[in-house]
XYZ file of C-alpha atoms in Angstrom:
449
model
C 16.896 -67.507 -55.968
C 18.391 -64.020 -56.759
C 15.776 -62.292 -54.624
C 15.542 -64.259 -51.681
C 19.394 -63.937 -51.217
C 18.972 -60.134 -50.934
C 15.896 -60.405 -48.462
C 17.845 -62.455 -46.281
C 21.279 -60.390 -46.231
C 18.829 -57.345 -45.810
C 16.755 -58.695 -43.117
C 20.713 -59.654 -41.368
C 21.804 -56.157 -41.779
C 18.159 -54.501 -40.078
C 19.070 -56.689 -37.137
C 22.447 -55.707 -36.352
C 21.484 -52.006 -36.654
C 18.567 -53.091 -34.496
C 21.080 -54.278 -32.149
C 23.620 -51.609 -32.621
C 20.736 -49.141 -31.602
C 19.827 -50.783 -28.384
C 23.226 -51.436 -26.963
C 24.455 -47.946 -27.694
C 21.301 -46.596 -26.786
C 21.135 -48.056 -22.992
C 25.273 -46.909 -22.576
C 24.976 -43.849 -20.551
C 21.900 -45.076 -18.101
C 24.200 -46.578 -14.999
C 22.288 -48.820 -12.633
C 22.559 -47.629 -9.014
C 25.450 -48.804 -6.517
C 25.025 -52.114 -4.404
C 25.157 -49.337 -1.582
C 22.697 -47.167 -2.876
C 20.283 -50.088 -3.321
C 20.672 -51.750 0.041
C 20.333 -47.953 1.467
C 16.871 -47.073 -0.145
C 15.312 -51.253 0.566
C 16.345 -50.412 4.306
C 15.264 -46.788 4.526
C 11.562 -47.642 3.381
C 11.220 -50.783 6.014
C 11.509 -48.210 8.878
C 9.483 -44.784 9.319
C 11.667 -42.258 8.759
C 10.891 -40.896 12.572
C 12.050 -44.035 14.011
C 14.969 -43.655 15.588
C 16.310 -47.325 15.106
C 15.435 -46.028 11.050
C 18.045 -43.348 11.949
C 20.604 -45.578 12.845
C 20.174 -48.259 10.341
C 20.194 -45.448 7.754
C 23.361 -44.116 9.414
C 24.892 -47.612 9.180
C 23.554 -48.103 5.805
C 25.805 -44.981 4.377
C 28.844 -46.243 5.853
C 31.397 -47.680 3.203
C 32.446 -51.145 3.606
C 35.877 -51.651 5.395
C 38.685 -52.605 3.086
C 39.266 -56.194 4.377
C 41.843 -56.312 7.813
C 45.729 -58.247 6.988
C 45.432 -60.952 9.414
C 48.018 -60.614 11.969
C 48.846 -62.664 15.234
C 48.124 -60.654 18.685
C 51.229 -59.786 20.532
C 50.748 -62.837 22.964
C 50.898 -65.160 20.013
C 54.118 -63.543 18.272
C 55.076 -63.235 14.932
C 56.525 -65.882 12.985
C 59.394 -65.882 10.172
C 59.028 -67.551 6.982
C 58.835 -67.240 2.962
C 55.999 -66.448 0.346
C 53.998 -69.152 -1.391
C 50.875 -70.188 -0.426
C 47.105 -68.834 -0.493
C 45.274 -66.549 2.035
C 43.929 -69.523 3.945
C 47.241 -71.708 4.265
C 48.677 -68.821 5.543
C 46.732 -67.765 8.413
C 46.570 -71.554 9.425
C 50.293 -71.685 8.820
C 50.213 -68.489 11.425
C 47.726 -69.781 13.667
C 49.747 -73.114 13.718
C 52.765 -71.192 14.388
C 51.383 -69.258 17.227
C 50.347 -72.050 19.026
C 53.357 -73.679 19.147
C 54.598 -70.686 20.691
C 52.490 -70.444 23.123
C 52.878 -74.220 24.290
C 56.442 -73.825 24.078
C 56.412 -70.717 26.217
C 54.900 -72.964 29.038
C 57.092 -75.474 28.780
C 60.427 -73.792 28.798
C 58.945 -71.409 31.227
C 61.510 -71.749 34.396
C 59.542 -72.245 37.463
C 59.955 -70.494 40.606
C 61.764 -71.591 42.931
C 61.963 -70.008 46.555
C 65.610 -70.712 48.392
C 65.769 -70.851 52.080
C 68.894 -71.161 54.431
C 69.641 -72.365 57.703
C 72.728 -73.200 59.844
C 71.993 -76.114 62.556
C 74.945 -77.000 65.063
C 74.461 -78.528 68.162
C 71.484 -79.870 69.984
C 69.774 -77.900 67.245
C 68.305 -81.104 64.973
C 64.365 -81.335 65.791
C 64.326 -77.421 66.044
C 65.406 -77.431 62.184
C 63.453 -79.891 60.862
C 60.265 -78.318 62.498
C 61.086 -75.275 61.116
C 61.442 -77.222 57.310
C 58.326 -78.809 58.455
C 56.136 -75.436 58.857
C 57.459 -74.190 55.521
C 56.500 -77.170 53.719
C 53.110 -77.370 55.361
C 51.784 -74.034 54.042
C 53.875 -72.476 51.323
C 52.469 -72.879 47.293
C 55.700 -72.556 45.139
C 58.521 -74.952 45.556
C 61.299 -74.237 48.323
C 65.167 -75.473 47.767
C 66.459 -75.555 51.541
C 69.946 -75.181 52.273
C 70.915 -76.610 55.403
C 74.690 -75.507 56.886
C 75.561 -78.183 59.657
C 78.327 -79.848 60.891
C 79.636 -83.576 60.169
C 77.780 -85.357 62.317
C 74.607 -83.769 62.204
C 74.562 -83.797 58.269
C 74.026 -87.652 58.702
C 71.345 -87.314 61.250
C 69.885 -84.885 58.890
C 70.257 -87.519 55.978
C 68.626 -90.236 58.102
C 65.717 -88.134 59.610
C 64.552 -86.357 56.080
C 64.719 -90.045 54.525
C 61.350 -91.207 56.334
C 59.339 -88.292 56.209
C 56.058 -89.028 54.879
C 54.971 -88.347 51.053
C 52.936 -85.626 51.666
C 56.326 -83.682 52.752
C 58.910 -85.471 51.070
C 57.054 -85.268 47.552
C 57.645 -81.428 48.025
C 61.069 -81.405 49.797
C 64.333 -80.647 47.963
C 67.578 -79.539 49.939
C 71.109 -79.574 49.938
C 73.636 -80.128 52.757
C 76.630 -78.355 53.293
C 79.774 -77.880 55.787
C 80.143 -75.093 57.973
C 83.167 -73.226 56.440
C 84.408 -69.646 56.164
C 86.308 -68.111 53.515
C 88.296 -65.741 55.191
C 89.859 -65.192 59.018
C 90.151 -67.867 61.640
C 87.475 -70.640 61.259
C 87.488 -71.678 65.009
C 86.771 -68.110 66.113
C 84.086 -67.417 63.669
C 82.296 -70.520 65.007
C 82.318 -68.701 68.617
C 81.329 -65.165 67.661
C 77.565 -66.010 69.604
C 75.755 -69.348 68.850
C 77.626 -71.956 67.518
C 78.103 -71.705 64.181
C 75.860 -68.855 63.796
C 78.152 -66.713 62.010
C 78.244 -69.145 58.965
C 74.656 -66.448 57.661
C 77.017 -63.874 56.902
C 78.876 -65.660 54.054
C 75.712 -67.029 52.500
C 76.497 -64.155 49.870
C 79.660 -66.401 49.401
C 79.122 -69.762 49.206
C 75.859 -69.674 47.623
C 76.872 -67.705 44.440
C 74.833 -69.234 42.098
C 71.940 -68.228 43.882
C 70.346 -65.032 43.331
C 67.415 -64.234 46.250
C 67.338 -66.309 49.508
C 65.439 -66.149 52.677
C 67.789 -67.435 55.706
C 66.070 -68.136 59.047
C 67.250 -69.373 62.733
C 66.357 -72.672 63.780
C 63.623 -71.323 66.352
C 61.283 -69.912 63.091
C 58.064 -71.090 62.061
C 56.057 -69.899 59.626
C 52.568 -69.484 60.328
C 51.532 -68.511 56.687
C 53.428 -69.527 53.443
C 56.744 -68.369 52.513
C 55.627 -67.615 49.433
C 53.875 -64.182 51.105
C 57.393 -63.246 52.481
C 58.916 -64.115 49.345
C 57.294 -61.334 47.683
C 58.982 -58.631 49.758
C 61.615 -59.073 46.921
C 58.853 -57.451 44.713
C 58.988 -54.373 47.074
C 62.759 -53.282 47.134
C 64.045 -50.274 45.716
C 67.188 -49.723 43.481
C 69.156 -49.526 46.443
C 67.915 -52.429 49.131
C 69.327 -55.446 49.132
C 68.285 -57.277 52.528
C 64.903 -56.942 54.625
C 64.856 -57.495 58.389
C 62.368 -56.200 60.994
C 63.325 -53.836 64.197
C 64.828 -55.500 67.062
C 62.548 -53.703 69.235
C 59.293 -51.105 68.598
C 59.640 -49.373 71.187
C 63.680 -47.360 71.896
C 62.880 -46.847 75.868
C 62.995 -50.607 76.071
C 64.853 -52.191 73.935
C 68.598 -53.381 73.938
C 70.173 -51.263 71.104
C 69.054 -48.337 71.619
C 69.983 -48.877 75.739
C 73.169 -51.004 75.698
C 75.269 -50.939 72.375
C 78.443 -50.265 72.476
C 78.807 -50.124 68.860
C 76.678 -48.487 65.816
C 73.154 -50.308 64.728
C 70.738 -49.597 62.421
C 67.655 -46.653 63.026
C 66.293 -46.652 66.273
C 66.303 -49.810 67.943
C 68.772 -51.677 65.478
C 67.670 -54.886 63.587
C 66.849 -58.664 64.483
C 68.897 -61.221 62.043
C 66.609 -64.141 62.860
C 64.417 -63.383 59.453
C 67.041 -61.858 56.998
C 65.325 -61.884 53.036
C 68.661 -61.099 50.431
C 69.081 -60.445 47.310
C 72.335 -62.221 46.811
C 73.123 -61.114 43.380
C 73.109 -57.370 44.757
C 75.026 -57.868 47.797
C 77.774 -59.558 45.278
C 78.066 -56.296 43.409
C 77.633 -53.922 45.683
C 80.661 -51.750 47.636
C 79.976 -50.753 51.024
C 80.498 -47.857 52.569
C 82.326 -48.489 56.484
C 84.254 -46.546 59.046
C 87.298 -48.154 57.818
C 88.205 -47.172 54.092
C 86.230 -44.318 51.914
C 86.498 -46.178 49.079
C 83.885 -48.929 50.178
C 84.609 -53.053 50.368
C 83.004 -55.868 48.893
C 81.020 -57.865 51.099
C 83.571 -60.493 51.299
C 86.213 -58.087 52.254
C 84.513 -55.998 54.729
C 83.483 -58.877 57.021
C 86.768 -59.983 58.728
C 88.402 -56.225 59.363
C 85.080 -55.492 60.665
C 85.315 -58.050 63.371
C 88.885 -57.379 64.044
C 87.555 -53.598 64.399
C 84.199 -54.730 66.929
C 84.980 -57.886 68.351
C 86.110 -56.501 72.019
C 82.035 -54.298 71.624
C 79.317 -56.559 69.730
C 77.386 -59.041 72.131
C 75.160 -60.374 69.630
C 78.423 -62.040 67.267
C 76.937 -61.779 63.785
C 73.334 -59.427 64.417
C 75.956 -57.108 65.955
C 77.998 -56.892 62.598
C 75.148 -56.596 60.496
C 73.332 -53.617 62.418
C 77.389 -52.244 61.662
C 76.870 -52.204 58.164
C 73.631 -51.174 57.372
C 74.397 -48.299 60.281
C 76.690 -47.395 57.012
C 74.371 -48.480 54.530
C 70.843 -47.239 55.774
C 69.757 -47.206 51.891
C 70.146 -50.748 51.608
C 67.708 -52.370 54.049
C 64.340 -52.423 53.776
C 62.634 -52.730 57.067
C 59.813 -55.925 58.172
C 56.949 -54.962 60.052
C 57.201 -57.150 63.183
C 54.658 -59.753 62.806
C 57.351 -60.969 59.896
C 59.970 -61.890 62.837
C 57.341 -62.232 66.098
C 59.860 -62.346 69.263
C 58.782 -62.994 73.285
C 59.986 -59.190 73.272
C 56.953 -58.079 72.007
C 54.284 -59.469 74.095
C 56.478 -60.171 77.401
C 56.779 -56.400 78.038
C 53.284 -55.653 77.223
C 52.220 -56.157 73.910
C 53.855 -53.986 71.171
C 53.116 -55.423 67.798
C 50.575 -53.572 66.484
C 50.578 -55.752 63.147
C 50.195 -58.747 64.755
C 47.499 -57.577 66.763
C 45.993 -56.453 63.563
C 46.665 -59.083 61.080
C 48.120 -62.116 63.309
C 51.966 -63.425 63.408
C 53.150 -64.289 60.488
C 56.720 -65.835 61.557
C 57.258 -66.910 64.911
C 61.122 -66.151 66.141
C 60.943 -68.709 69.671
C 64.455 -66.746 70.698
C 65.659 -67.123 74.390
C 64.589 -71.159 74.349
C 61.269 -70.253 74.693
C 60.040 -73.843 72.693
C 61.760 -75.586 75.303
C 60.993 -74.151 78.677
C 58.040 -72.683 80.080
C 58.899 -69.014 80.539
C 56.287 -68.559 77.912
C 54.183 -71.001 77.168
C 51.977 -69.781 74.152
C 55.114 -70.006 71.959
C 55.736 -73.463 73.461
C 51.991 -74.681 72.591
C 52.791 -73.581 68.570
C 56.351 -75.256 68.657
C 54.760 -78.321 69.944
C 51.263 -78.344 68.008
C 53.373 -78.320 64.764
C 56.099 -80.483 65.872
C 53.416 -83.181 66.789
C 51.117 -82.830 64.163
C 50.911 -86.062 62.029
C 51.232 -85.247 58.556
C 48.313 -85.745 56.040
C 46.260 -85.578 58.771
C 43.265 -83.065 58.229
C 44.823 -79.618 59.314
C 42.077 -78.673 61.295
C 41.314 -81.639 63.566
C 44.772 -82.520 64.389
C 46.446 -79.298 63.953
C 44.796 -76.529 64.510
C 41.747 -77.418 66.927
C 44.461 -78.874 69.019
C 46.287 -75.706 68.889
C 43.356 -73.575 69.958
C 42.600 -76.125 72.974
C 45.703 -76.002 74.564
C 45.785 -72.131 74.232
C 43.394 -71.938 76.916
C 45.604 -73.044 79.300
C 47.918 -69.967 78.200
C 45.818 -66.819 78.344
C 46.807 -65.980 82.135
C 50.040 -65.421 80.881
C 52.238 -62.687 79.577
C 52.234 -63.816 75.669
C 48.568 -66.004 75.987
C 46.321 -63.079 76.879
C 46.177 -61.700 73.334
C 45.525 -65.528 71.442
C 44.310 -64.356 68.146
C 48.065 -62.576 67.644
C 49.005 -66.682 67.214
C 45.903 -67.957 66.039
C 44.244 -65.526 63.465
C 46.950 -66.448 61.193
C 47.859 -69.848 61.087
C 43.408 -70.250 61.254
C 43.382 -67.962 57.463
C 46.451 -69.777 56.104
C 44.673 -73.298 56.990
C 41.508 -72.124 55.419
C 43.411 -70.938 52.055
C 45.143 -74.625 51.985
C 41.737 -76.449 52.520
C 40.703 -74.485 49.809
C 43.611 -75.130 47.268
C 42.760 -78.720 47.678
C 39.365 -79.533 48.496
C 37.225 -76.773 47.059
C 39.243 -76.014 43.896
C 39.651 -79.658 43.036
C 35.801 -80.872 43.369
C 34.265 -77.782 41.349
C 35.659 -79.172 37.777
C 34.175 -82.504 39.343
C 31.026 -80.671 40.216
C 30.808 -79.706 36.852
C 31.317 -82.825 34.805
C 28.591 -84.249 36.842
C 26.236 -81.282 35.692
C-alpha cells in the first residue's frame, strides 16, 4: 500500500515538471501581430509586380485609426447635458438632439417678408389696385402693402380688396393708413406736386418699425417679380441707403440737367417713381445739406429744406430728394433704367439700352400715358393686366392677348421696339408656369414610376 502511494505522488510530481518545462519553455517565442498576419495572407494572393499588390500591401502596413469621438456637424449643433450613459445612448441622445434642432430651426425661422408702399389720392383707385395686382401676379415671397390714402378712398379700398378672387386674396396682406405729416403745414405738403404725393418722404417716419421697403407711384407695374428688385438690398454698400434709376440717360435731353433751378443728383438727376430704402439706415443716418455743417436727421432736414426750395423745385417731392442726395452722393445707389421704364425713353428715340437687352422690368406709365393714347404700347400693358381675369391661364388670357394687341402699336414711337415690353413679362410667365405646373407634377411623375 506503502509503495503504490510513492508511485503515485512520484508520477504527480514528473507531471508538473513536465508541465513546468513546456510552459516556460514556449515563453519567449511571440506569435506574430494581427497586422503582420493579415499583411503576409494578402501579400502572397497578389504577384508582387502587380500594381493593385502594391497598393493593397501599402494599405496593409497602415496602422488602424484610433476610433473617431462622435461629434455633431456644425449644421446640427452641439448640445448641453451631463454624463451617464453608454457610447450608444449617447450618440442617439446627440443625434436626437440634433434633430430637434434642426426642425426647430425651420420652424422659428422668420419668413421673409417684402414691404411695399404707395400713396393713392384722387381719381387714383383702379391705378393702385392694378399696380397691387401686377405684384401679386408674379412675385414668390410674401408682400405686406402699405397703402397711404385719404378717408374716403380707404373705404373704397376696403370694399374693392374684399372681393378679389382667392388666387390674389390668399396672398394679399396690407394695411391702410391716413395721409399725415409730422412736421410743417399739412395742407401745403399735400400741394407740393400730385396730391398727396409728398406723404413718400416721411415713409422713414411713420413706418418705423419697418426696416427695408420698396415705395412705388400708382402708374407702376411690375413686369417680373418684386422679389428680383428686392434683392438690390443685397447690393448696397456701407454707405447707400436708397436706390433709384436716372431721370434721363441721356444730359442733352433731359429736364435736370436743362431746366433745374436747384441742385440734383449726377448727371441727369433721379426719378422717385421706384425708390427701394433701407429705412433702418435712413433713421440713423445725419445728412449733410447746404443749411447746417453739422448734418440733420431725416426728419429734421425735410421741412427747412422746403422752406429753403419751395419758390425753385417743379417736381414737389423728386425735386427735394435729387436735393439731398446732391449732398449725399454716397448714399444712393443708382437703377439701371429698365427698373423704372418711363415714355422718356422710347418717345425720344429709344435710350434704354437694358431694356433693349433684357426687357422692362417696371413700367413707370408717367404723364397719363394708361389713360390716353399719346402712347399706346404702355396703354395695351395697363389694360392687358387690368383686364386679365385672375386664375385664368397666364398665357391665353394674359399674355397672348398682350402680344395681339401690340401689333396694332409698332407704328408708333414706344411700339416699334415690342420685345422691350414683351421679352420680360413672356420669361417671368414662363418661370410662374413652371413653379406650378412643372415642379408640382414631377414628385407625381415619380410616385407613378
Amino acid at each position: 500500500m506503502r509503495i503504490h502511494c510513492k508511485i503515485v505522488l512520484l508520477a504527480v510530481c514528473l507531471g508538473v515538471l513536465l508541465l513546468s518545462y513546456f510552459f516556460w519553455g514556449n515563453v519567449g517565442d511571440e506569435p506574430a501581430p494581427p497586422r503582420q498576419v493579415e499583411e503576409d495572407h494578402k501579400l502572397s494572393s497578389f504577384p508582387s509586380a502587380s500594381g493593385l499588390g502594391k497598393i493593397v500591401a501599402v494599405k496593409a502596413v497602415k496602422p488602424p485609426e484610433p476610433p473617431k469621438q462622435i461629434r455633431p456637424s456644425r449644421k446640427e449643433g452641439y448640445g448641453g447635458g451631463g454624463g451617464g450613459g453608454g457610447g450608444g445612448n449617447a450618440s442617439a441622445k446627440l443625434r436626437q438632439k440634433s434633430e430637434l434642432g434642426q426642425s426647430g430651426l425651420k420652424v422659428t425661422r422668420a419668413e421673409v417678408v417684402m414691404h411695399l408702399a404707395v400713396v393713392a389720392c384722387g381719381n387714383r383707385l383702379e391705378e393702385t389696385l392694378t399696380m397691387v395686382k401686377s405684384a401679386l401676379l408674379f412675385s414668390i415671397k410674401k408682400i405686406k402693402f402699405h397703402i397711404f390714402a385719404e378717408a374716403e378712398l380707404r373705404e373704397q379700398f376696403k370694399k374693392e380688396l374684399s372681393h378679389w378672387p382667392q388666387p390674389l386674396s390668399s396672398k394679399l396682406q396690407y394695411t391702410l393708413y391716413p395721409i399725415t405729416f409730422s412736421v410743417g403745414n399739412a395742407e401745403e405738403w399735400k400741394k407740393l406736386f400730385k396730391p398727396c404725393a409728398a406723404q413718400r418722404l416721411f415713409l422713414p417716419v411713420i413706418l418705423n418699425d419697418v426696416d427695408s421697403l420698396l415705395y412705388v407711384d400708382t402708374d407702376v407695374l411690375f413686369l417680373r417679380p418684386m422679389d428680383d428688385i428686392w434683392k438690390f438690398l443685397k447690393a448696397f454698400n456701407s454707405t447707400q441707403l436708397a436706390a433709384m434709376a436716372p431721370e434721363h440717360e441721356i444730359p442733352k435731353i433731359g429736364w435736370y440737367s436743362r431746366f433745374a433751378r436747384h441742385p440734383f443728383y449726377g448727371i441727369t438727376g433721379v426719378n422717385s417713381g421706384v425708390m427701394l430704402m433701407n429705412l433702418t439706415r435712413i433713421r440713423s443716418t445725419l445728412f449733410k445739406n447746404s443749411m447746417i455743417a453739422s448734418g440733420l436727421s431725416w426728419e429734421d432736414l425735410l421741412h427747412p429744406l422746403y422752406q429753403k426750395y419751395k419758390n425753385h423745385i417743379t417736381w414737389g417731392d423728386q425735386d427735394l430728394l435729387n436735393i439731398i442726395f446732391h449732398y449725399n452722393p454716397e448714399c444712393l445707389y443708382t437703377f439701371p433704367c429698365q427698373w423704372n421704364y418711363r415714355p422718356d425713353h422710347c418717345m425720344y428715340g429709344s435710350n434704354c439700352k437694358g431694356a433693349e437687352e433684357e426687357g422692362v422690368s417696371i413700367l413707370h406709365g408717367n404723364r397719363g400715358v394708361y389713360h390716353d393714347d399719346k402712347q399706346p404700347a404702355f396703354k395695351v400693358v395697363y389694360d392687358s393686366i387690368h383686364d386679365y381675369p385672375v386664375g385664368e391661364n397666364l398665357f391665353q388670357s394674359l399674355f397672348y392677348p398682350l402680344q395681339t394687341k401690340f401689333l396694332d402699336t409698332v407704328n408708333t414711337l414706344c411700339g416699334r421696339v415690342p420685345q422691350v415690353f414683351l421679352k420680360q413679362i413672356e420669361k417671368t410667365m414662363k418661370a410662374v408656369f413652371e413653379q406650378k405646373v412643372v415642379h408640382h407634377a414631377r414628385p407625381l411623375h415619380r410616385q407613378h414610376r
